[in-house]
mmCIF file of C-alpha atoms in Angstrom:
data_model
loop_
_atom_site.group_PDB
_atom_site.id
_atom_site.type_symbol
_atom_site.label_atom_id
_atom_site.label_comp_id
_atom_site.label_asym_id
_atom_site.label_seq_id
_atom_site.Cartn_x
_atom_site.Cartn_y
_atom_site.Cartn_z
ATOM 1 C CA MET T 1 2.230 39.188 -16.842
ATOM 2 C CA GLU T 2 1.422 36.940 -13.873
ATOM 3 C CA PRO T 3 1.742 33.178 -14.406
ATOM 4 C CA LEU T 4 -1.444 31.231 -14.907
ATOM 5 C CA THR T 5 -2.998 29.623 -11.856
ATOM 6 C CA LEU T 6 -3.209 25.845 -11.705
ATOM 7 C CA GLU T 7 -6.953 26.061 -12.297
ATOM 8 C CA ALA T 8 -6.431 28.203 -15.395
ATOM 9 C CA ARG T 9 -3.914 25.689 -16.717
ATOM 10 C CA LEU T 10 -6.428 22.937 -16.029
ATOM 11 C CA GLU T 11 -9.107 24.837 -17.967
ATOM 12 C CA ARG T 12 -6.704 25.238 -20.916
ATOM 13 C CA GLY T 13 -6.256 21.459 -21.053
ATOM 14 C CA GLU T 14 -2.570 21.498 -20.078
ATOM 15 C CA THR T 15 -3.047 18.644 -17.630
ATOM 16 C CA ASP T 16 -5.385 16.500 -19.742
ATOM 17 C CA GLU T 17 -2.706 14.076 -20.932
ATOM 18 C CA THR T 18 -1.445 13.469 -17.401
ATOM 19 C CA LEU T 19 -4.940 13.035 -15.986
ATOM 20 C CA CYS T 20 -5.856 10.555 -18.729
ATOM 21 C CA ARG T 21 -2.743 8.528 -18.023
ATOM 22 C CA LEU T 22 -3.500 8.315 -14.308
ATOM 23 C CA TYR T 23 -7.275 7.933 -14.322
ATOM 24 C CA GLY T 24 -8.209 6.883 -17.862
ATOM 25 C CA ALA T 25 -9.638 8.989 -20.686
ATOM 26 C CA GLU T 26 -13.165 7.919 -19.774
ATOM 27 C CA HIS T 27 -12.712 9.549 -16.346
ATOM 28 C CA LEU T 28 -11.108 12.812 -17.529
ATOM 29 C CA GLU T 29 -14.073 15.046 -16.695
ATOM 30 C CA ALA T 30 -14.392 13.566 -13.195
ATOM 31 C CA ALA T 31 -10.648 13.984 -12.647
ATOM 32 C CA GLN T 32 -10.825 17.633 -13.711
ATOM 33 C CA GLU T 33 -13.666 18.295 -11.269
ATOM 34 C CA ARG T 34 -11.691 16.619 -8.495
ATOM 35 C CA CYS T 35 -8.716 18.876 -9.234
ATOM 36 C CA LYS T 36 -10.980 21.930 -9.025
ATOM 37 C CA GLN T 37 -12.255 20.635 -5.699
ATOM 38 C CA VAL T 38 -8.752 20.393 -4.281
ATOM 39 C CA PHE T 39 -7.815 23.872 -5.574
ATOM 40 C CA ALA T 40 -10.904 25.358 -3.929
ATOM 41 C CA GLY T 41 -10.140 23.500 -0.709
ATOM 42 C CA PHE T 42 -6.613 24.920 -0.651
ATOM 43 C CA ARG T 43 -7.833 28.465 -1.167
ATOM 44 C CA LYS T 44 -10.379 28.096 1.644
ATOM 45 C CA ALA T 45 -7.879 26.511 4.047
ATOM 46 C CA PHE T 46 -4.898 28.779 3.421
ATOM 47 C CA GLY T 47 -6.234 31.922 1.711
ATOM 48 C CA SER T 48 -3.882 31.737 -1.255
ATOM 49 C CA GLU T 49 -3.350 29.936 -4.560
ATOM 50 C CA PRO T 50 -1.596 26.564 -4.698
ATOM 51 C CA SER T 51 1.493 26.295 -6.879
ATOM 52 C CA ALA T 52 1.669 22.529 -7.425
ATOM 53 C CA LEU T 53 -0.556 19.472 -7.724
ATOM 54 C CA PHE T 54 0.578 16.051 -6.477
ATOM 55 C CA SER T 55 -0.829 12.527 -6.322
ATOM 56 C CA ALA T 56 0.128 9.234 -4.669
ATOM 57 C CA PRO T 57 -1.804 6.003 -5.293
ATOM 58 C CA GLY T 58 -3.078 3.307 -3.029
ATOM 59 C CA ARG T 59 -1.595 -0.094 -3.634
ATOM 60 C CA THR T 60 -2.726 -3.659 -3.998
ATOM 61 C CA GLU T 61 -0.697 -6.712 -3.054
ATOM 62 C CA LEU T 62 -0.830 -9.310 -5.806
ATOM 63 C CA GLY T 63 1.451 -11.860 -4.154
ATOM 64 C CA GLY T 64 3.841 -12.230 -1.251
ATOM 65 C CA ASN T 65 1.520 -11.905 1.747
ATOM 66 C CA HIS T 66 3.588 -10.874 4.806
ATOM 67 C CA THR T 67 6.922 -11.688 3.165
ATOM 68 C CA ASP T 68 8.409 -8.193 2.932
ATOM 69 C CA HIS T 69 9.231 -7.802 6.629
ATOM 70 C CA GLN T 70 11.289 -11.020 6.398
ATOM 71 C CA HIS T 71 13.311 -9.621 3.459
ATOM 72 C CA GLY T 72 11.308 -11.738 1.030
ATOM 73 C CA ARG T 73 9.764 -11.296 -2.409
ATOM 74 C CA VAL T 74 6.472 -9.590 -3.210
ATOM 75 C CA LEU T 75 4.341 -8.711 -6.213
ATOM 76 C CA ALA T 76 2.325 -5.515 -5.907
ATOM 77 C CA ALA T 77 0.764 -2.710 -7.926
ATOM 78 C CA GLY T 78 -0.346 0.885 -7.666
ATOM 79 C CA VAL T 79 -4.082 1.386 -8.228
ATOM 80 C CA ASP T 80 -6.282 4.126 -9.656
ATOM 81 C CA LEU T 81 -7.500 5.253 -6.213
ATOM 82 C CA ASP T 82 -5.249 7.945 -4.800
ATOM 83 C CA ILE T 83 -4.649 10.920 -2.543
ATOM 84 C CA LEU T 84 -4.617 14.199 -4.479
ATOM 85 C CA ALA T 85 -3.006 17.315 -3.031
ATOM 86 C CA ALA T 86 -2.782 20.978 -3.932
ATOM 87 C CA ALA T 87 0.319 22.445 -2.317
ATOM 88 C CA ALA T 88 2.555 25.473 -2.007
ATOM 89 C CA PRO T 89 5.709 26.259 -0.019
ATOM 90 C CA ASN T 90 5.333 28.650 2.891
ATOM 91 C CA ALA T 91 7.856 30.620 4.929
ATOM 92 C CA ASN T 92 6.533 29.562 8.329
ATOM 93 C CA GLY T 93 8.865 26.660 9.076
ATOM 94 C CA VAL T 94 5.768 24.500 9.481
ATOM 95 C CA ILE T 95 4.135 21.759 7.426
ATOM 96 C CA ARG T 96 0.384 22.366 7.471
ATOM 97 C CA VAL T 97 -1.802 19.627 6.055
ATOM 98 C CA GLN T 98 -5.563 19.967 5.726
ATOM 99 C CA SER T 99 -7.279 16.761 4.638
ATOM 100 C CA GLU T 100 -10.885 17.070 3.526
ATOM 101 C CA GLY T 101 -13.141 16.399 6.491
ATOM 102 C CA TYR T 102 -10.350 16.418 9.081
ATOM 103 C CA ALA T 103 -8.708 18.931 11.403
ATOM 104 C CA LEU T 104 -5.655 20.875 10.279
ATOM 105 C CA ILE T 105 -2.337 19.206 11.160
ATOM 106 C CA SER T 106 0.670 21.432 11.887
ATOM 107 C CA VAL T 107 4.198 20.056 12.268
ATOM 108 C CA ASN T 108 7.037 22.381 13.262
ATOM 109 C CA LEU T 109 10.131 21.572 11.210
ATOM 110 C CA LYS T 110 12.368 22.574 14.111
ATOM 111 C CA GLU T 111 10.965 19.675 16.147
ATOM 112 C CA LEU T 112 11.815 16.472 14.293
ATOM 113 C CA THR T 113 12.080 13.839 17.000
ATOM 114 C CA PRO T 114 9.461 11.152 17.715
ATOM 115 C CA ARG T 115 6.618 12.125 20.030
ATOM 116 C CA PRO T 116 4.926 9.315 21.981
ATOM 117 C CA GLU T 117 1.619 11.196 22.039
ATOM 118 C CA GLU T 118 1.607 11.272 18.218
ATOM 119 C CA GLU T 119 1.904 7.506 17.712
ATOM 120 C CA ASN T 120 -0.686 6.126 15.278
ATOM 121 C CA THR T 121 -1.449 9.620 13.916
ATOM 122 C CA SER T 122 -0.909 11.377 10.588
ATOM 123 C CA ALA T 123 1.194 13.994 12.385
ATOM 124 C CA ALA T 124 3.682 11.258 13.288
ATOM 125 C CA LEU T 125 3.991 10.254 9.627
ATOM 126 C CA ILE T 126 4.563 13.856 8.517
ATOM 127 C CA ARG T 127 7.153 14.455 11.242
ATOM 128 C CA GLY T 128 8.869 11.155 10.481
ATOM 129 C CA MET T 129 9.060 11.831 6.734
ATOM 130 C CA ALA T 130 10.487 15.307 7.328
ATOM 131 C CA ALA T 131 12.954 14.071 9.945
ATOM 132 C CA ARG T 132 14.360 11.323 7.762
ATOM 133 C CA MET T 133 14.588 13.505 4.668
ATOM 134 C CA ALA T 134 16.358 16.228 6.656
ATOM 135 C CA ALA T 135 18.807 13.652 8.032
ATOM 136 C CA LEU T 136 19.553 12.501 4.482
ATOM 137 C CA GLY T 137 20.332 16.032 3.297
ATOM 138 C CA CYS T 138 17.030 17.637 2.287
ATOM 139 C CA SER T 139 17.249 21.267 3.386
ATOM 140 C CA LEU T 140 14.165 22.000 5.473
ATOM 141 C CA GLU T 141 15.692 24.606 7.805
ATOM 142 C CA ASN T 142 13.851 27.566 6.292
ATOM 143 C CA ALA T 143 11.164 25.567 4.561
ATOM 144 C CA GLY T 144 7.472 25.111 5.104
ATOM 145 C CA LEU T 145 4.589 23.574 3.223
ATOM 146 C CA ASP T 146 0.843 24.031 2.959
ATOM 147 C CA ALA T 147 -1.172 21.179 1.435
ATOM 148 C CA TYR T 148 -4.863 20.415 0.993
ATOM 149 C CA LEU T 149 -5.698 16.742 0.416
ATOM 150 C CA VAL T 150 -8.630 14.769 -0.917
ATOM 151 C CA SER T 151 -8.593 10.985 -0.968
ATOM 152 C CA ASN T 152 -10.657 8.231 -2.536
ATOM 153 C CA VAL T 153 -8.499 5.489 -0.997
ATOM 154 C CA PRO T 154 -10.881 3.970 1.562
ATOM 155 C CA GLY T 155 -9.375 3.910 5.049
ATOM 156 C CA GLY T 156 -8.914 0.372 6.345
ATOM 157 C CA SER T 157 -9.394 -0.979 2.828
ATOM 158 C CA GLY T 158 -6.105 -2.828 2.575
ATOM 159 C CA LEU T 159 -5.184 -0.432 -0.248
ATOM 160 C CA SER T 160 -2.789 1.232 2.189
ATOM 161 C CA SER T 161 -3.969 4.795 2.539
ATOM 162 C CA SER T 162 -1.153 5.262 5.081
ATOM 163 C CA ALA T 163 1.544 4.345 2.548
ATOM 164 C CA ALA T 164 -0.076 6.638 -0.035
ATOM 165 C CA PHE T 165 -0.027 9.441 2.546
ATOM 166 C CA GLU T 166 3.655 8.848 3.316
ATOM 167 C CA VAL T 167 4.573 8.708 -0.365
ATOM 168 C CA LEU T 168 2.582 11.878 -1.033
ATOM 169 C CA ILE T 169 4.376 13.806 1.733
ATOM 170 C CA GLY T 170 7.728 12.474 0.544
ATOM 171 C CA THR T 171 7.001 13.302 -3.092
ATOM 172 C CA MET T 172 6.017 16.883 -2.220
ATOM 173 C CA LEU T 173 9.082 17.499 -0.028
ATOM 174 C CA ASN T 174 11.374 15.857 -2.569
ATOM 175 C CA ASP T 175 10.041 17.952 -5.447
ATOM 176 C CA LEU T 176 9.734 21.303 -3.694
ATOM 177 C CA PHE T 177 12.770 21.245 -1.403
ATOM 178 C CA TRP T 178 15.238 18.618 -2.664
ATOM 179 C CA GLU T 179 15.228 19.035 -6.447
ATOM 180 C CA GLY T 180 13.863 15.519 -6.879
ATOM 181 C CA ARG T 181 17.059 13.875 -5.658
ATOM 182 C CA ALA T 182 15.351 10.989 -3.876
ATOM 183 C CA SER T 183 14.382 8.057 -6.077
ATOM 184 C CA ALA T 184 10.983 6.400 -5.841
ATOM 185 C CA VAL T 185 12.505 3.526 -3.856
ATOM 186 C CA GLU T 186 14.248 5.941 -1.483
ATOM 187 C CA ILE T 187 10.956 7.758 -0.826
ATOM 188 C CA ALA T 188 9.437 4.364 0.001
ATOM 189 C CA GLN T 189 12.264 3.621 2.441
ATOM 190 C CA ILE T 190 11.739 7.002 4.100
ATOM 191 C CA GLY T 191 8.042 6.169 4.435
ATOM 192 C CA GLN T 192 8.823 2.855 6.103
ATOM 193 C CA TYR T 193 11.145 4.648 8.538
ATOM 194 C CA ALA T 194 8.415 7.140 9.424
ATOM 195 C CA GLU T 195 5.901 4.365 10.013
ATOM 196 C CA ASN T 196 8.284 2.204 12.055
ATOM 197 C CA VAL T 197 9.979 4.872 14.181
ATOM 198 C CA PHE T 198 7.426 7.700 14.491
ATOM 199 C CA PHE T 199 4.027 6.066 13.866
ATOM 200 C CA GLY T 200 4.873 2.930 15.829
ATOM 201 C CA LYS T 201 3.870 0.196 13.358
ATOM 202 C CA PRO T 202 6.402 -2.542 12.467
ATOM 203 C CA CYS T 203 5.558 -2.627 8.749
ATOM 204 C CA GLY T 204 7.641 -3.921 5.871
ATOM 205 C CA LEU T 205 8.514 -1.989 2.723
ATOM 206 C CA MET T 206 6.059 -3.357 0.180
ATOM 207 C CA ASP T 207 3.219 -0.856 0.595
ATOM 208 C CA GLN T 208 5.399 2.216 0.227
ATOM 209 C CA THR T 209 7.358 0.791 -2.724
ATOM 210 C CA ALA T 210 4.240 -0.135 -4.692
ATOM 211 C CA SER T 211 2.732 3.312 -4.100
ATOM 212 C CA SER T 212 5.929 5.173 -4.879
ATOM 213 C CA VAL T 213 6.974 3.230 -8.007
ATOM 214 C CA GLY T 214 3.560 2.498 -9.542
ATOM 215 C CA GLY T 215 2.513 -0.099 -12.105
ATOM 216 C CA VAL T 216 2.995 -3.795 -11.309
ATOM 217 C CA VAL T 217 6.269 -4.346 -9.489
ATOM 218 C CA ALA T 218 8.100 -7.495 -8.480
ATOM 219 C CA ILE T 219 10.260 -6.603 -5.492
ATOM 220 C CA ASP T 220 12.985 -8.638 -3.815
ATOM 221 C CA PHE T 221 13.894 -7.309 -0.373
ATOM 222 C CA ALA T 222 16.918 -9.561 0.195
ATOM 223 C CA ASP T 223 18.939 -6.334 0.418
ATOM 224 C CA THR T 224 16.525 -3.798 1.903
ATOM 225 C CA ALA T 225 18.989 -0.947 1.388
ATOM 226 C CA ASN T 226 18.885 -1.697 -2.344
ATOM 227 C CA PRO T 227 15.748 -3.751 -3.091
ATOM 228 C CA ALA T 228 15.522 -5.220 -6.575
ATOM 229 C CA VAL T 229 12.470 -3.668 -8.236
ATOM 230 C CA GLU T 230 11.218 -4.869 -11.626
ATOM 231 C CA GLN T 231 8.167 -3.463 -13.372
ATOM 232 C CA ILE T 232 6.041 -6.111 -15.098
ATOM 233 C CA ASN T 233 3.324 -5.557 -17.662
ATOM 234 C CA LEU T 234 -0.169 -6.727 -16.728
ATOM 235 C CA ASP T 235 -3.295 -5.761 -18.641
ATOM 236 C CA LEU T 236 -6.194 -7.243 -16.706
ATOM 237 C CA ALA T 237 -8.781 -6.173 -19.279
ATOM 238 C CA ALA T 238 -6.830 -7.857 -22.088
ATOM 239 C CA ASN T 239 -7.043 -11.062 -20.046
ATOM 240 C CA GLN T 240 -10.813 -10.497 -19.680
ATOM 241 C CA TYR T 241 -10.562 -10.029 -15.919
ATOM 242 C CA ALA T 242 -11.249 -7.324 -13.371
ATOM 243 C CA MET T 243 -9.753 -6.920 -9.928
ATOM 244 C CA CYS T 244 -12.121 -6.306 -7.021
ATOM 245 C CA ILE T 245 -11.316 -5.248 -3.473
ATOM 246 C CA LEU T 246 -14.103 -6.276 -1.106
ATOM 247 C CA ASP T 247 -14.740 -4.560 2.188
ATOM 248 C CA SER T 248 -15.623 -7.280 4.676
ATOM 249 C CA GLY T 249 -17.109 -4.785 7.116
ATOM 250 C CA ALA T 250 -14.350 -5.305 9.693
ATOM 251 C CA GLY T 251 -11.852 -2.535 10.297
ATOM 252 C CA HIS T 252 -8.166 -3.112 11.055
ATOM 253 C CA ALA T 253 -7.151 0.189 12.626
ATOM 254 C CA ASP T 254 -6.803 -1.351 16.098
ATOM 255 C CA LEU T 255 -5.017 -4.533 15.051
ATOM 256 C CA THR T 256 -1.395 -3.386 15.296
ATOM 257 C CA GLY T 257 -0.844 -6.050 17.956
ATOM 258 C CA GLU T 258 -1.950 -8.797 15.569
ATOM 259 C CA TYR T 259 0.469 -7.599 12.891
ATOM 260 C CA ALA T 260 3.270 -7.262 15.435
ATOM 261 C CA ALA T 261 2.630 -10.839 16.619
ATOM 262 C CA ILE T 262 3.481 -12.151 13.153
ATOM 263 C CA THR T 263 6.865 -10.436 13.092
ATOM 264 C CA ASP T 264 7.526 -11.265 16.759
ATOM 265 C CA GLU T 265 6.827 -14.967 16.242
ATOM 266 C CA LEU T 266 8.944 -15.149 13.110
ATOM 267 C CA LYS T 267 11.745 -13.420 15.014
ATOM 268 C CA ALA T 268 11.454 -16.166 17.624
ATOM 269 C CA VAL T 269 12.033 -18.732 14.855
ATOM 270 C CA CYS T 270 14.989 -16.733 13.569
ATOM 271 C CA ARG T 271 16.556 -16.472 17.030
ATOM 272 C CA TYR T 272 16.875 -20.247 17.191
ATOM 273 C CA PHE T 273 19.194 -20.024 14.170
ATOM 274 C CA GLY T 274 20.962 -16.871 15.318
ATOM 275 C CA LYS T 275 19.489 -14.863 12.440
ATOM 276 C CA GLU T 276 17.372 -11.715 12.264
ATOM 277 C CA PHE T 277 15.151 -12.476 9.265
ATOM 278 C CA LEU T 278 13.714 -15.717 7.951
ATOM 279 C CA ARG T 279 15.115 -15.068 4.470
ATOM 280 C CA GLU T 280 18.533 -15.743 6.027
ATOM 281 C CA VAL T 281 17.493 -19.211 7.237
ATOM 282 C CA PRO T 282 17.472 -21.923 4.528
ATOM 283 C CA GLU T 283 14.194 -23.827 4.437
ATOM 284 C CA GLU T 284 16.094 -27.115 4.741
ATOM 285 C CA SER T 285 17.626 -25.917 8.011
ATOM 286 C CA PHE T 286 14.193 -24.921 9.305
ATOM 287 C CA LEU T 287 12.691 -28.318 8.461
ATOM 288 C CA ALA T 288 15.611 -30.199 9.986
ATOM 289 C CA ALA T 289 15.258 -28.265 13.244
ATOM 290 C CA LEU T 290 11.453 -28.242 13.310
ATOM 291 C CA PRO T 291 11.070 -30.202 16.589
ATOM 292 C CA GLN T 292 13.338 -27.739 18.377
ATOM 293 C CA VAL T 293 11.703 -24.735 16.698
ATOM 294 C CA ARG T 294 8.287 -25.869 17.928
ATOM 295 C CA LYS T 295 9.588 -26.083 21.493
ATOM 296 C CA THR T 296 11.267 -22.676 21.479
ATOM 297 C CA ALA T 297 8.914 -20.599 19.282
ATOM 298 C CA GLY T 298 5.611 -22.496 19.329
ATOM 299 C CA ASP T 299 3.487 -24.148 16.685
ATOM 300 C CA ARG T 300 1.854 -20.991 15.323
ATOM 301 C CA ALA T 301 5.270 -19.453 14.753
ATOM 302 C CA ALA T 302 6.362 -22.603 12.923
ATOM 303 C CA LEU T 303 3.222 -22.565 10.775
ATOM 304 C CA ARG T 304 3.823 -18.930 9.922
ATOM 305 C CA ALA T 305 7.352 -19.859 8.854
ATOM 306 C CA PHE T 306 5.912 -22.602 6.612
ATOM 307 C CA HIS T 307 3.792 -19.883 4.988
ATOM 308 C CA PHE T 308 6.769 -17.591 4.465
ATOM 309 C CA TYR T 309 8.880 -20.171 2.647
ATOM 310 C CA ALA T 310 6.072 -21.181 0.292
ATOM 311 C CA GLU T 311 4.787 -17.643 -0.245
ATOM 312 C CA ASN T 312 8.251 -16.275 -0.923
ATOM 313 C CA GLN T 313 8.715 -18.778 -3.755
ATOM 314 C CA ARG T 314 5.138 -18.268 -4.907
ATOM 315 C CA ALA T 315 5.688 -14.520 -5.381
ATOM 316 C CA ALA T 316 8.617 -15.289 -7.688
ATOM 317 C CA ASP T 317 6.534 -17.856 -9.570
ATOM 318 C CA GLU T 318 3.661 -15.382 -9.973
ATOM 319 C CA ALA T 319 6.019 -12.795 -11.443
ATOM 320 C CA ALA T 320 7.392 -15.418 -13.830
ATOM 321 C CA ALA T 321 3.869 -16.377 -14.907
ATOM 322 C CA LEU T 322 3.012 -12.748 -15.698
ATOM 323 C CA ARG T 323 6.240 -12.272 -17.633
ATOM 324 C CA LYS T 324 5.246 -15.260 -19.799
ATOM 325 C CA GLY T 325 1.683 -13.979 -20.151
ATOM 326 C CA ASP T 326 0.300 -17.063 -18.395
ATOM 327 C CA PHE T 327 -2.559 -15.471 -16.472
ATOM 328 C CA ASN T 328 -4.223 -18.806 -15.666
ATOM 329 C CA GLU T 329 -1.078 -19.917 -13.842
ATOM 330 C CA PHE T 330 -1.037 -16.626 -11.966
ATOM 331 C CA LEU T 331 -4.635 -17.254 -10.856
ATOM 332 C CA ARG T 332 -3.759 -20.757 -9.659
ATOM 333 C CA LEU T 333 -0.914 -19.359 -7.571
ATOM 334 C CA ALA T 334 -3.162 -16.590 -6.203
ATOM 335 C CA ARG T 335 -5.605 -19.237 -4.957
ATOM 336 C CA GLU T 336 -2.723 -21.084 -3.290
ATOM 337 C CA SER T 337 -1.611 -17.856 -1.660
ATOM 338 C CA GLY T 338 -5.056 -17.313 -0.177
ATOM 339 C CA ARG T 339 -5.193 -20.814 1.278
ATOM 340 C CA SER T 340 -1.723 -20.506 2.794
ATOM 341 C CA SER T 341 -2.533 -17.166 4.419
ATOM 342 C CA ALA T 342 -5.691 -18.560 5.993
ATOM 343 C CA MET T 343 -4.290 -21.918 7.124
ATOM 344 C CA TYR T 344 -0.676 -21.263 8.021
ATOM 345 C CA LEU T 345 -0.112 -17.514 8.379
ATOM 346 C CA GLN T 346 -3.508 -17.283 10.124
ATOM 347 C CA ASN T 347 -4.100 -13.601 9.367
ATOM 348 C CA VAL T 348 -7.767 -13.825 8.380
ATOM 349 C CA VAL T 349 -9.486 -14.183 11.771
ATOM 350 C CA PRO T 350 -8.261 -12.093 14.733
ATOM 351 C CA THR T 351 -7.024 -14.180 17.647
ATOM 352 C CA GLY T 352 -9.878 -15.495 19.746
ATOM 353 C CA GLN T 353 -12.696 -14.245 17.508
ATOM 354 C CA THR T 354 -15.525 -16.710 17.055
ATOM 355 C CA VAL T 355 -18.769 -14.807 16.468
ATOM 356 C CA ASN T 356 -17.365 -12.092 14.199
ATOM 357 C CA GLN T 357 -15.269 -13.482 11.346
ATOM 358 C CA GLU T 358 -16.143 -10.970 8.652
ATOM 359 C CA LEU T 359 -13.105 -11.422 6.419
ATOM 360 C CA MET T 360 -13.273 -15.216 6.360
ATOM 361 C CA LEU T 361 -16.967 -15.002 5.524
ATOM 362 C CA ALA T 362 -16.249 -12.556 2.688
ATOM 363 C CA ILE T 363 -13.647 -14.950 1.264
ATOM 364 C CA ALA T 364 -16.024 -17.919 1.524
ATOM 365 C CA LEU T 365 -18.767 -15.913 -0.187
ATOM 366 C CA CYS T 366 -16.492 -14.875 -3.053
ATOM 367 C CA GLU T 367 -15.288 -18.423 -3.586
ATOM 368 C CA ARG T 368 -18.866 -19.652 -3.766
ATOM 369 C CA ILE T 369 -19.857 -16.969 -6.304
ATOM 370 C CA LEU T 370 -16.786 -17.549 -8.485
ATOM 371 C CA GLY T 371 -17.008 -21.340 -8.437
ATOM 372 C CA SER T 372 -14.098 -22.772 -10.417
ATOM 373 C CA ARG T 373 -13.233 -19.439 -12.024
ATOM 374 C CA GLY T 374 -11.015 -16.572 -10.937
ATOM 375 C CA ALA T 375 -9.353 -16.361 -7.537
ATOM 376 C CA VAL T 376 -9.887 -14.802 -4.122
ATOM 377 C CA ARG T 377 -7.431 -14.222 -1.267
ATOM 378 C CA VAL T 378 -6.873 -12.125 1.821
ATOM 379 C CA HIS T 379 -5.693 -8.656 0.826
ATOM 380 C CA GLY T 380 -2.744 -7.062 2.577
ATOM 381 C CA GLY T 381 -2.236 -7.222 6.335
ATOM 382 C CA GLY T 382 -5.389 -9.187 7.008
ATOM 383 C CA PHE T 383 -7.319 -9.885 10.237
ATOM 384 C CA GLY T 384 -9.886 -7.212 9.343
ATOM 385 C CA GLY T 385 -10.342 -5.200 6.192
ATOM 386 C CA THR T 386 -10.564 -6.648 2.737
ATOM 387 C CA ALA T 387 -10.393 -9.553 0.332
ATOM 388 C CA GLN T 388 -9.040 -9.409 -3.211
ATOM 389 C CA ALA T 389 -10.829 -11.165 -6.047
ATOM 390 C CA PHE T 390 -9.931 -11.631 -9.696
ATOM 391 C CA VAL T 391 -13.256 -11.782 -11.504
ATOM 392 C CA PRO T 392 -13.996 -12.705 -15.160
ATOM 393 C CA LEU T 393 -15.462 -9.683 -16.940
ATOM 394 C CA ASP T 394 -18.428 -11.701 -18.164
ATOM 395 C CA MET T 395 -19.588 -12.258 -14.577
ATOM 396 C CA LEU T 396 -18.467 -8.980 -12.982
ATOM 397 C CA ASP T 397 -21.969 -7.540 -12.579
ATOM 398 C CA GLU T 398 -23.291 -10.809 -11.138
ATOM 399 C CA PHE T 399 -20.323 -11.056 -8.772
ATOM 400 C CA ARG T 400 -20.678 -7.502 -7.528
ATOM 401 C CA ASN T 401 -24.439 -7.767 -7.025
ATOM 402 C CA LYS T 402 -24.214 -11.045 -5.095
ATOM 403 C CA ALA T 403 -21.282 -9.858 -2.964
ATOM 404 C CA GLU T 404 -22.903 -6.551 -2.084
ATOM 405 C CA ALA T 405 -26.189 -8.262 -1.240
ATOM 406 C CA VAL T 406 -24.345 -9.798 1.722
ATOM 407 C CA LEU T 407 -21.512 -7.356 2.455
ATOM 408 C CA GLY T 408 -23.466 -4.172 1.798
ATOM 409 C CA PRO T 409 -23.840 -1.575 -0.984
ATOM 410 C CA GLY T 410 -20.530 -0.139 -2.165
ATOM 411 C CA SER T 411 -18.484 -2.901 -0.549
ATOM 412 C CA CYS T 412 -17.085 -4.161 -3.875
ATOM 413 C CA HIS T 413 -14.493 -1.773 -5.349
ATOM 414 C CA VAL T 414 -13.411 -2.457 -8.931
ATOM 415 C CA VAL T 415 -9.867 -1.103 -9.234
ATOM 416 C CA THR T 416 -7.461 -0.794 -12.123
ATOM 417 C CA ILE T 417 -3.670 -0.754 -12.144
ATOM 418 C CA ARG T 418 -2.165 2.718 -12.332
ATOM 419 C CA PRO T 419 1.101 3.032 -14.314
ATOM 420 C CA VAL T 420 2.511 5.922 -12.258
ATOM 421 C CA GLY T 421 3.453 6.100 -8.580
ATOM 422 C CA GLY T 422 3.877 9.226 -6.468
ATOM 423 C CA THR T 423 4.090 12.139 -8.878
ATOM 424 C CA ARG T 424 3.678 15.851 -9.520
ATOM 425 C CA LEU T 425 0.833 16.471 -11.950
ATOM 426 C CA ALA T 426 1.276 20.204 -12.425
#
């Protein structure tokens, strides 16, 4: 008797418990239809049946804006928007990935060195993930993978669709070819390597860790080889709040230079002290040497260092507030974080922009709608993209209507925290 197909198992209800856990019982039917969509897409793309179903979530940064790349602390969470993939091993020695609406990507597993022409592409991320996993002992010599992907993580949303993609690729390779030997944190580290070395973006480790681990996580990157990761309980609905991600209408796909400038300027501060990362420089030493730092690194670099020291402590304080169940204190700290990012880190308005300041306008609009309630801050990397708002449930409809009247229909995404990171569903 042949084993049941994934779709047959879905029809029998074998995946209902898992789907409810990831997407909520109220969204079970929609989740089932989405699974059928990805199965059908796989069959059309590859002419065979998939043997496994995987998912990796987008992530939201709750605290610690631009602290991870300086070995600092962050607070982040996986969200209910994700990339879903039907997959099956093949014997071609090639990873073939077909994302809905995009061209097929093929990566030969015999060619696992960086390619300059692939920088800033999904192919670079796939090749980088495979290369690093092979170097760490994952046997990919006679392997191959076919995968069909659908995503509801908006590109450029600050929810890190790139990290979700990396975690998804890593989760599939780890499960199908490495017997699950890599931990969630190790998959995140592999994703960061792929993005830094193959994709060409000098990112930190927060996005990948939040996507890979899931839930709310407090992460301390003092030792990046072994980051301290603590899961913290947060039930937004129990606190009578919702979390909204607001699309400002400005993309951030071409802003790698702006992100790199932050790390470059902080490195200039570190060089004065003979250190590599700001976490290694005591704040007292920085303040004592501030006149010299200004001369050697510049005022914007010094201001960005001011942000790091305060934000690094703030992330720890936010985690402590959530542990104690003090959501009002968390909101106060979130508002402080937003002000620090705008004033000192200066990652809300791209350098030199005067006419188009979409993200700053979105933040100002949200603050006006919320009044003295809730909190709003820049979300993620900044410059373009999105704002994050914590909105009381009793004014959620009003908030969304007023925000979308200015920012456009569908610009306000209400997201929930997902308890599971990168995972195999079936």
